[in-house]
Short mmCIF file of C-alpha atoms in Angstrom, two decimals:
data_model
loop_
_atom_site.label_atom_id
_atom_site.label_comp_id
_atom_site.label_asym_id
_atom_site.label_seq_id
_atom_site.Cartn_x
_atom_site.Cartn_y
_atom_site.Cartn_z
CA MET A 20 0.01 -0.05 0.05
CA PRO A 21 1.45 3.35 -0.90
CA ALA A 22 2.64 5.45 2.10
CA VAL A 23 0.32 8.15 1.94
CA LEU A 24 -2.70 5.75 1.73
CA TRP A 25 -1.30 3.61 4.60
CA PHE A 26 -1.14 7.17 6.69
CA MET A 27 -4.67 8.27 5.52
CA SER A 28 -6.24 4.89 6.28
CA GLY A 29 -4.63 5.04 9.67
CA ILE A 30 -6.34 8.31 10.39
CA SER A 31 -9.63 6.94 9.01
CA ARG A 32 -9.46 4.01 11.20
CA LEU A 33 -8.72 6.38 14.49
CA LYS A 34 -11.79 8.49 13.43
CA LYS A 35 -13.91 5.28 13.62
CA ILE A 36 -12.38 4.40 16.98
CA TRP A 37 -12.80 7.58 18.55
CA SER A 38 -16.51 8.11 17.31
CA ARG A 39 -17.30 4.69 18.83
CA TRP A 40 -15.78 5.32 22.14
CA ILE A 41 -17.37 9.04 22.51
CA PHE A 42 -20.83 7.95 21.47
CA SER A 43 -20.62 4.52 23.19
CA ALA A 44 -23.43 3.97 25.75
CA SER A 45 -21.12 2.40 28.12
CA SER A 46 -19.82 4.56 30.96
CA ASP A 47 -16.47 2.66 30.97
CA ASN A 48 -15.52 4.17 27.62
CA TRP A 49 -17.16 7.51 27.80
CA MET A 50 -14.83 10.30 27.39
CA PRO A 51 -15.64 13.18 29.88
CA GLY A 52 -15.57 16.72 28.85
CA PRO A 53 -17.52 20.05 29.57
CA SER A 54 -20.67 18.52 28.13
CA SER A 55 -21.46 15.59 25.89
CA SER A 56 -22.54 17.82 23.02
CA SER A 57 -19.12 19.46 22.76
CA PHE A 58 -17.26 16.39 21.65
CA THR A 59 -18.59 16.09 18.30
CA VAL A 60 -17.05 13.60 15.68
CA ARG A 61 -15.20 16.55 14.01
CA SER A 62 -13.73 17.63 17.35
CA THR A 63 -12.70 13.94 18.01
CA CYS A 64 -11.19 13.73 14.47
CA ARG A 65 -9.04 16.69 15.29
CA ILE A 66 -8.00 14.95 18.50
CA SER A 67 -7.12 11.76 16.66
CA ILE A 68 -5.02 13.74 13.93
CA THR A 69 -3.20 15.82 16.50
CA LEU A 70 -2.18 12.56 18.48
CA ILE A 71 -0.82 11.30 15.46
CA GLN A 72 0.97 14.19 14.63
CA TRP A 73 2.60 13.99 18.21
CA GLY A 74 3.40 10.33 18.26
CA LEU A 75 3.27 8.96 14.84
CA ALA A 76 4.40 11.69 12.63
CA GLY A 77 6.97 11.49 9.82
CA GLU A 78 9.13 8.72 9.06
CA THR A 79 7.41 6.02 11.40
CA TRP A 80 4.40 5.50 9.36
CA MET A 81 5.23 7.16 6.17
CA ASN A 82 8.12 4.81 5.50
CA SER A 83 6.47 1.33 6.61
CA PRO A 84 3.87 0.09 8.82
CA PRO A 85 4.81 0.17 12.64
CA THR A 86 6.89 -2.63 14.22
CA LEU A 87 5.98 -3.84 17.62
CA ALA A 88 8.82 -1.67 19.21
CA GLN A 89 7.52 1.55 17.23
CA ALA A 90 3.93 0.79 18.34
CA ARG A 91 5.08 0.74 22.13
CA TRP A 92 6.71 4.18 21.35
CA ASN A 93 3.68 5.51 19.60
CA SER A 94 1.68 4.34 22.62
CA CYS A 95 3.40 7.44 25.03
CA PRO A 96 1.09 10.36 23.55
CA PHE A 97 -1.77 8.37 24.19
CA LYS A 98 -0.96 7.49 27.64
CA GLY A 99 -0.24 11.15 28.18
CA ALA A 100 -3.87 11.90 26.83
CA MET A 101 -5.50 9.50 28.85
CA ILE A 102 -4.19 11.50 32.11
CA LYS A 103 -4.69 15.13 30.71
CA MET A 104 -7.73 14.49 28.52
CA GLY A 105 -9.79 11.98 30.31
CA ILE A 106 -9.31 9.34 27.60
CA ARG A 107 -10.14 5.82 29.29
CA VAL A 108 -8.77 3.40 26.50
CA ASN A 109 -5.46 3.48 24.74
CA PRO A 110 -5.75 1.73 21.41
CA ILE A 111 -2.10 1.35 20.37
CA PRO A 112 -1.32 -1.89 22.55
CA ALA A 113 -4.20 -3.52 20.51
CA THR A 114 -3.03 -2.67 17.25
CA LYS A 115 -1.48 -5.19 15.18
CA PRO A 116 2.46 -5.37 15.13
CA TYR A 117 4.39 -5.91 11.95
CA PRO A 118 7.50 -8.08 11.67
CA ARG A 119 10.83 -6.05 12.32
CA ARG A 120 12.79 -5.59 9.16
CA LYS A 121 15.82 -7.76 9.19
CA PRO A 122 19.05 -5.44 9.22
CA THR A 123 21.64 -5.45 6.63
CA ILE A 124 24.80 -6.82 8.00
CA ILE A 125 27.82 -5.30 6.25
CA ILE A 126 30.90 -7.48 6.99
CA LEU A 127 34.33 -5.93 6.62
CA ASN A 128 36.98 -8.03 5.42
CA LYS A 129 40.00 -8.53 7.68
CA ALA A 130 42.10 -5.92 5.63
CA ASN A 131 39.54 -3.31 6.02
CA VAL A 132 38.86 -4.08 9.68
CA LYS A 133 42.67 -3.33 10.38
CA LYS A 134 42.36 -0.19 8.19
CA LEU A 135 39.36 0.79 10.19
CA LEU A 136 41.26 0.17 13.68
CA LYS A 137 44.40 1.90 12.40
CA ALA A 138 42.35 5.04 11.27
CA ALA A 139 40.43 5.11 14.62
CA CYS A 140 43.82 5.23 16.57
CA ASP A 141 44.08 8.75 15.68
CA SER A 142 40.56 9.95 15.91
CA GLY A 143 39.81 9.58 19.47
CA TRP A 144 37.29 6.91 18.86
CA TYR A 145 39.37 3.81 18.93
CA LEU A 146 38.18 2.46 22.41
CA GLU A 147 34.61 3.18 21.49
CA ILE A 148 34.88 1.13 18.30
CA LEU A 149 36.59 -1.64 20.14
CA LEU A 150 33.86 -1.75 22.41
CA GLY A 151 31.33 -2.01 19.60
CA LEU A 152 33.27 -4.50 17.60
CA PHE A 153 34.64 -6.90 20.46
CA CYS A 154 32.13 -6.37 23.17
CA GLY A 155 28.87 -6.03 21.20
CA LEU A 156 27.74 -2.76 23.00
CA ARG A 157 24.94 -0.49 21.83
CA LYS A 158 25.86 3.05 20.95
CA GLY A 159 23.91 3.95 24.13
CA GLU A 160 25.65 1.63 26.38
CA ILE A 161 29.09 2.78 25.32
CA SER A 162 28.18 6.26 25.93
CA GLY A 163 26.62 5.32 29.45
CA LEU A 164 29.73 3.24 30.57
CA LYS A 165 31.53 4.62 33.47
CA PHE A 166 34.95 3.71 35.21
CA GLY A 167 33.15 2.53 38.06
CA ASP A 168 31.66 -0.15 35.88
CA PHE A 169 35.13 -1.33 34.93
CA ASP A 170 36.99 -4.25 37.03
CA ALA A 171 40.56 -4.17 36.04
CA GLU A 172 41.47 -6.92 38.08
CA ASN A 173 38.82 -9.43 36.58
CA ARG A 174 38.87 -7.58 33.08
CA THR A 175 35.14 -7.14 33.24
CA ILE A 176 32.59 -4.46 32.49
CA TYR A 177 29.15 -4.12 33.93
CA ILE A 178 26.13 -2.87 31.66
CA ARG A 179 23.92 -0.81 33.85
CA ARG A 180 22.65 2.16 31.96
CA GLN A 181 22.71 4.02 28.54
CA ILE A 182 23.03 7.44 27.23
CA THR A 183 19.89 8.57 24.73
CA SER A 184 18.36 11.63 23.66
CA ASN A 185 15.10 12.79 25.11
CA PRO A 186 12.83 15.21 23.44
CA VAL A 187 12.01 18.49 25.25
CA ILE A 188 8.52 19.98 24.69
CA PRO A 189 8.02 23.44 26.46
CA LYS A 190 5.01 23.45 28.65
CA GLY A 191 1.78 24.28 26.89
CA GLU A 192 3.24 23.35 23.23
CA SER A 193 3.02 20.14 21.46
CA LYS A 194 6.06 20.46 19.19
CA ILE A 195 9.50 19.42 20.02
CA GLN A 196 11.82 22.17 20.72
CA THR A 197 15.05 20.44 21.13
CA TYR A 198 16.65 17.07 22.65
CA GLU A 199 18.51 16.61 25.62
CA VAL A 200 21.01 13.85 26.46
CA ILE A 201 19.76 11.82 29.53
CA GLU A 202 20.92 8.63 31.49
CA LYS A 203 18.38 5.90 31.18
CA PRO A 204 18.28 2.14 32.34
CA PRO A 205 19.21 -0.17 29.60
CA LYS A 206 17.00 -1.30 26.90
CA THR A 207 15.72 -4.49 28.38
CA ASP A 208 15.80 -6.06 31.65
CA ASN A 209 18.41 -8.47 29.95
CA SER A 210 20.68 -5.69 28.93
CA TYR A 211 21.84 -5.50 32.49
CA ARG A 212 24.89 -7.71 31.96
CA LEU A 213 28.44 -8.46 33.31
CA LEU A 214 30.74 -8.94 30.41
CA ARG A 215 34.40 -10.27 30.20
CA ILE A 216 36.38 -7.94 27.79
CA PRO A 217 39.80 -8.66 25.91
CA GLU A 218 42.95 -7.56 27.34
CA ALA A 219 43.53 -4.95 24.49
CA VAL A 220 40.14 -3.34 25.33
CA ALA A 221 40.91 -3.19 29.11
CA LYS A 222 44.43 -1.59 28.26
CA GLU A 223 42.54 1.16 26.34
CA ILE A 224 40.21 1.87 29.22
CA GLU A 225 43.25 2.44 31.37
CA LYS A 226 44.68 4.95 28.64
CA ARG A 227 41.30 6.65 28.42
CA ARG A 228 41.38 7.15 32.43
CA THR A 229 44.80 8.73 32.11
CA LEU A 230 43.53 10.94 29.41
CA VAL A 231 40.16 12.07 31.40
CA ASP A 232 42.31 12.53 34.49
CA ALA A 233 44.55 15.00 32.61
CA ASN A 234 41.41 16.91 31.26
CA LYS A 235 40.30 16.98 35.00
CA LEU A 236 43.45 18.59 36.16
CA GLN A 237 43.52 21.16 33.13
CA LEU A 238 40.01 22.10 33.26
CA GLY A 239 39.47 22.15 37.35
CA GLU A 240 35.89 23.51 38.24
CA GLN A 241 34.82 23.53 34.59
CA TYR A 242 35.09 19.75 34.15
CA PHE A 243 31.77 17.90 34.77
CA ASP A 244 32.70 14.75 36.65
CA HIS A 245 30.11 12.08 35.82
CA ASP A 246 32.87 9.29 35.71
CA TYR A 247 32.09 8.53 32.00
CA ILE A 248 34.57 6.63 29.89
CA SER A 249 33.50 8.09 26.67
CA CYS A 250 32.93 11.75 26.95
CA GLN A 251 33.72 15.24 25.76
CA GLU A 252 37.07 17.03 26.96
CA ASN A 253 34.95 18.67 29.75
CA GLY A 254 33.38 15.36 30.97
CA LEU A 255 29.99 15.80 29.48
CA PRO A 256 28.70 12.94 27.26
CA HIS A 257 28.78 13.10 23.53
CA SER A 258 25.82 13.76 21.67
CA THR A 259 23.91 10.52 20.70
CA ALA A 260 24.80 11.04 16.77
CA ALA A 261 28.57 11.77 17.56
CA MET A 262 29.85 8.19 17.28
CA ASN A 263 27.87 7.47 14.19
CA SER A 264 29.33 10.71 12.64
CA ALA A 265 32.79 9.98 13.51
CA LEU A 266 32.46 6.46 11.97
CA THR A 267 31.10 7.72 8.77
CA LYS A 268 34.00 10.02 8.33
CA LEU A 269 36.48 7.38 9.08
CA CYS A 270 34.92 5.21 6.62
CA SER A 271 34.77 7.98 3.87
CA ARG A 272 38.27 9.12 4.42
CA ASN A 273 39.67 5.65 4.30
CA GLY A 274 37.60 4.24 1.19
CA LEU A 275 35.73 1.72 3.64
CA PRO A 276 32.21 0.83 3.41
CA HIS A 277 29.99 2.74 5.47
CA ILE A 278 29.12 1.05 8.91
CA THR A 279 27.30 2.19 11.94
CA VAL A 280 27.85 1.45 15.75
CA HIS A 281 25.19 -1.03 15.50
CA GLY A 282 27.03 -2.57 12.50
CA LEU A 283 29.80 -3.05 14.73
CA ARG A 284 27.43 -4.91 17.04
CA HIS A 285 26.10 -7.14 14.25
CA MET A 286 29.55 -7.85 13.29
CA TYR A 287 30.25 -8.86 16.74
CA ALA A 288 27.32 -11.06 16.77
CA THR A 289 28.33 -12.64 13.42
CA ILE A 290 31.77 -13.51 14.78
CA LEU A 291 30.04 -15.62 17.71
CA VAL A 292 27.69 -17.17 15.47
CA GLU A 293 30.64 -18.39 13.12
CA GLN A 294 32.59 -19.45 16.20
CA LYS A 295 29.77 -21.72 16.96
CA VAL A 296 28.84 -19.98 20.33
CA PRO A 297 25.13 -21.31 21.34
CA LEU A 298 22.31 -18.90 20.38
CA ILE A 299 21.30 -18.55 23.88
CA LYS A 300 24.90 -17.55 25.11
CA ILE A 301 24.85 -14.97 22.20
CA SER A 302 21.52 -13.66 23.31
CA ALA A 303 22.84 -13.07 26.83
CA LEU A 304 26.11 -11.30 25.58
CA LEU A 305 23.99 -9.04 23.34
CA GLY A 306 21.51 -8.06 26.10
CA HIS A 307 18.41 -9.14 23.78
CA ALA A 308 15.05 -9.28 25.32
CA SER A 309 14.80 -12.82 24.29
CA VAL A 310 16.71 -15.54 22.37
CA ASN A 311 13.97 -15.07 19.62
CA THR A 312 15.37 -11.86 18.75
CA THR A 313 18.77 -13.00 18.41
CA PHE A 314 17.35 -16.02 16.11
CA GLU A 315 15.33 -13.43 14.05
CA TYR A 316 18.38 -11.41 13.28
CA TYR A 317 21.15 -14.17 12.82
CA CYS A 318 19.74 -17.44 12.15
CA GLU A 319 20.79 -16.98 8.50
CA VAL A 320 24.20 -15.64 8.72
CA MET A 321 26.01 -19.04 8.24
CA ASP A 322 24.23 -19.67 4.98
CA GLU A 323 24.77 -16.31 3.32
CA ASN A 324 28.10 -17.15 1.45
CA GLU A 325 31.20 -18.60 2.00
CA GLN A 326 33.06 -15.19 2.15
CA ILE A 327 31.65 -14.45 5.49
CA ILE A 328 32.45 -17.86 6.85
CA THR A 329 35.97 -17.73 5.78
CA PHE A 330 36.28 -14.16 6.99
CA MET A 331 34.85 -14.82 10.37
CA ASN A 332 37.25 -18.02 10.91
CA ASN A 333 40.28 -15.76 10.21
CA MET A 334 38.96 -12.75 11.97
CA PHE A 335 38.41 -13.44 15.34
CA ILE A 336 41.42 -11.68 17.29
CA PRO A 337 42.54 -13.53 20.50
CA GLU A 338 43.26 -11.40 23.72
CA GLY A 339 45.91 -8.83 23.13
CA GLY A 340 45.77 -9.43 19.40
CA VAL A 341 43.95 -5.94 18.65
CA THR A 342 46.44 -3.62 16.64
CA ALA A 343 47.88 -1.24 19.18
CA CYS A 344 47.78 2.37 18.99
#
């Protein structure tokens, strides 16, 4: 179905839903207001469209039907409307979820991975790339990692938070004015996890600690000490787009295929698959909500082509084997 038709059909369905709710004889579904006559079909349509603009705007519905995750995100404006406007029913949880599109997994060959790591040495993002490629961390988990989460003696890191952007909507307005960077719990309950890390990654964390300590000393009171491992010179977390922007520049300047932070995570998972690591273990290492998510993403990796298998068999770098900066 064309995108515009899909969007308009969504509006049409919501108009019908609102009409049924408001004129229902059941008190459980009645929407209170100044008077029953003030809530006409036309006004309910306006409310529906407004809510669509708040939560379902732009790319989410115009590009493709909503996935389950998108439907949950879209449910938030309705929850707010239930509180502020007296709406008694939230329709989003009952909507039909559509299958999540499988990601395109880009595999860099061994030479390109070495080229990427060598270029990253001078970029200030070397550690972050190692955490994505050899630990499988999400972008927000890398940004949220603190020195207090790192156990140097046992060479482990504990994932307990993520950094994400939060829309700021001024009071009394409906449009997003800006985004703020905030700490949040990890994506799922299973995302809380303790991971062993390669020796090379542990050494890079110690190097980063030395750099951060030097910045603290230089900036003094102007340094915002939140204990972040990945942060700006003043201690504040990077923007949520910063690492992907850095990766794009690295790939472009070095003639490499474009890859994102999540692409590094996919490569890590593919390494594990090709090393015959059990799927349930891979799911735990990645912090997926369930093993079904892992299966959905990676069950076909081993059948894709011989190039991936050959690459992965030669690519897995043992402890301490990562190119040193």
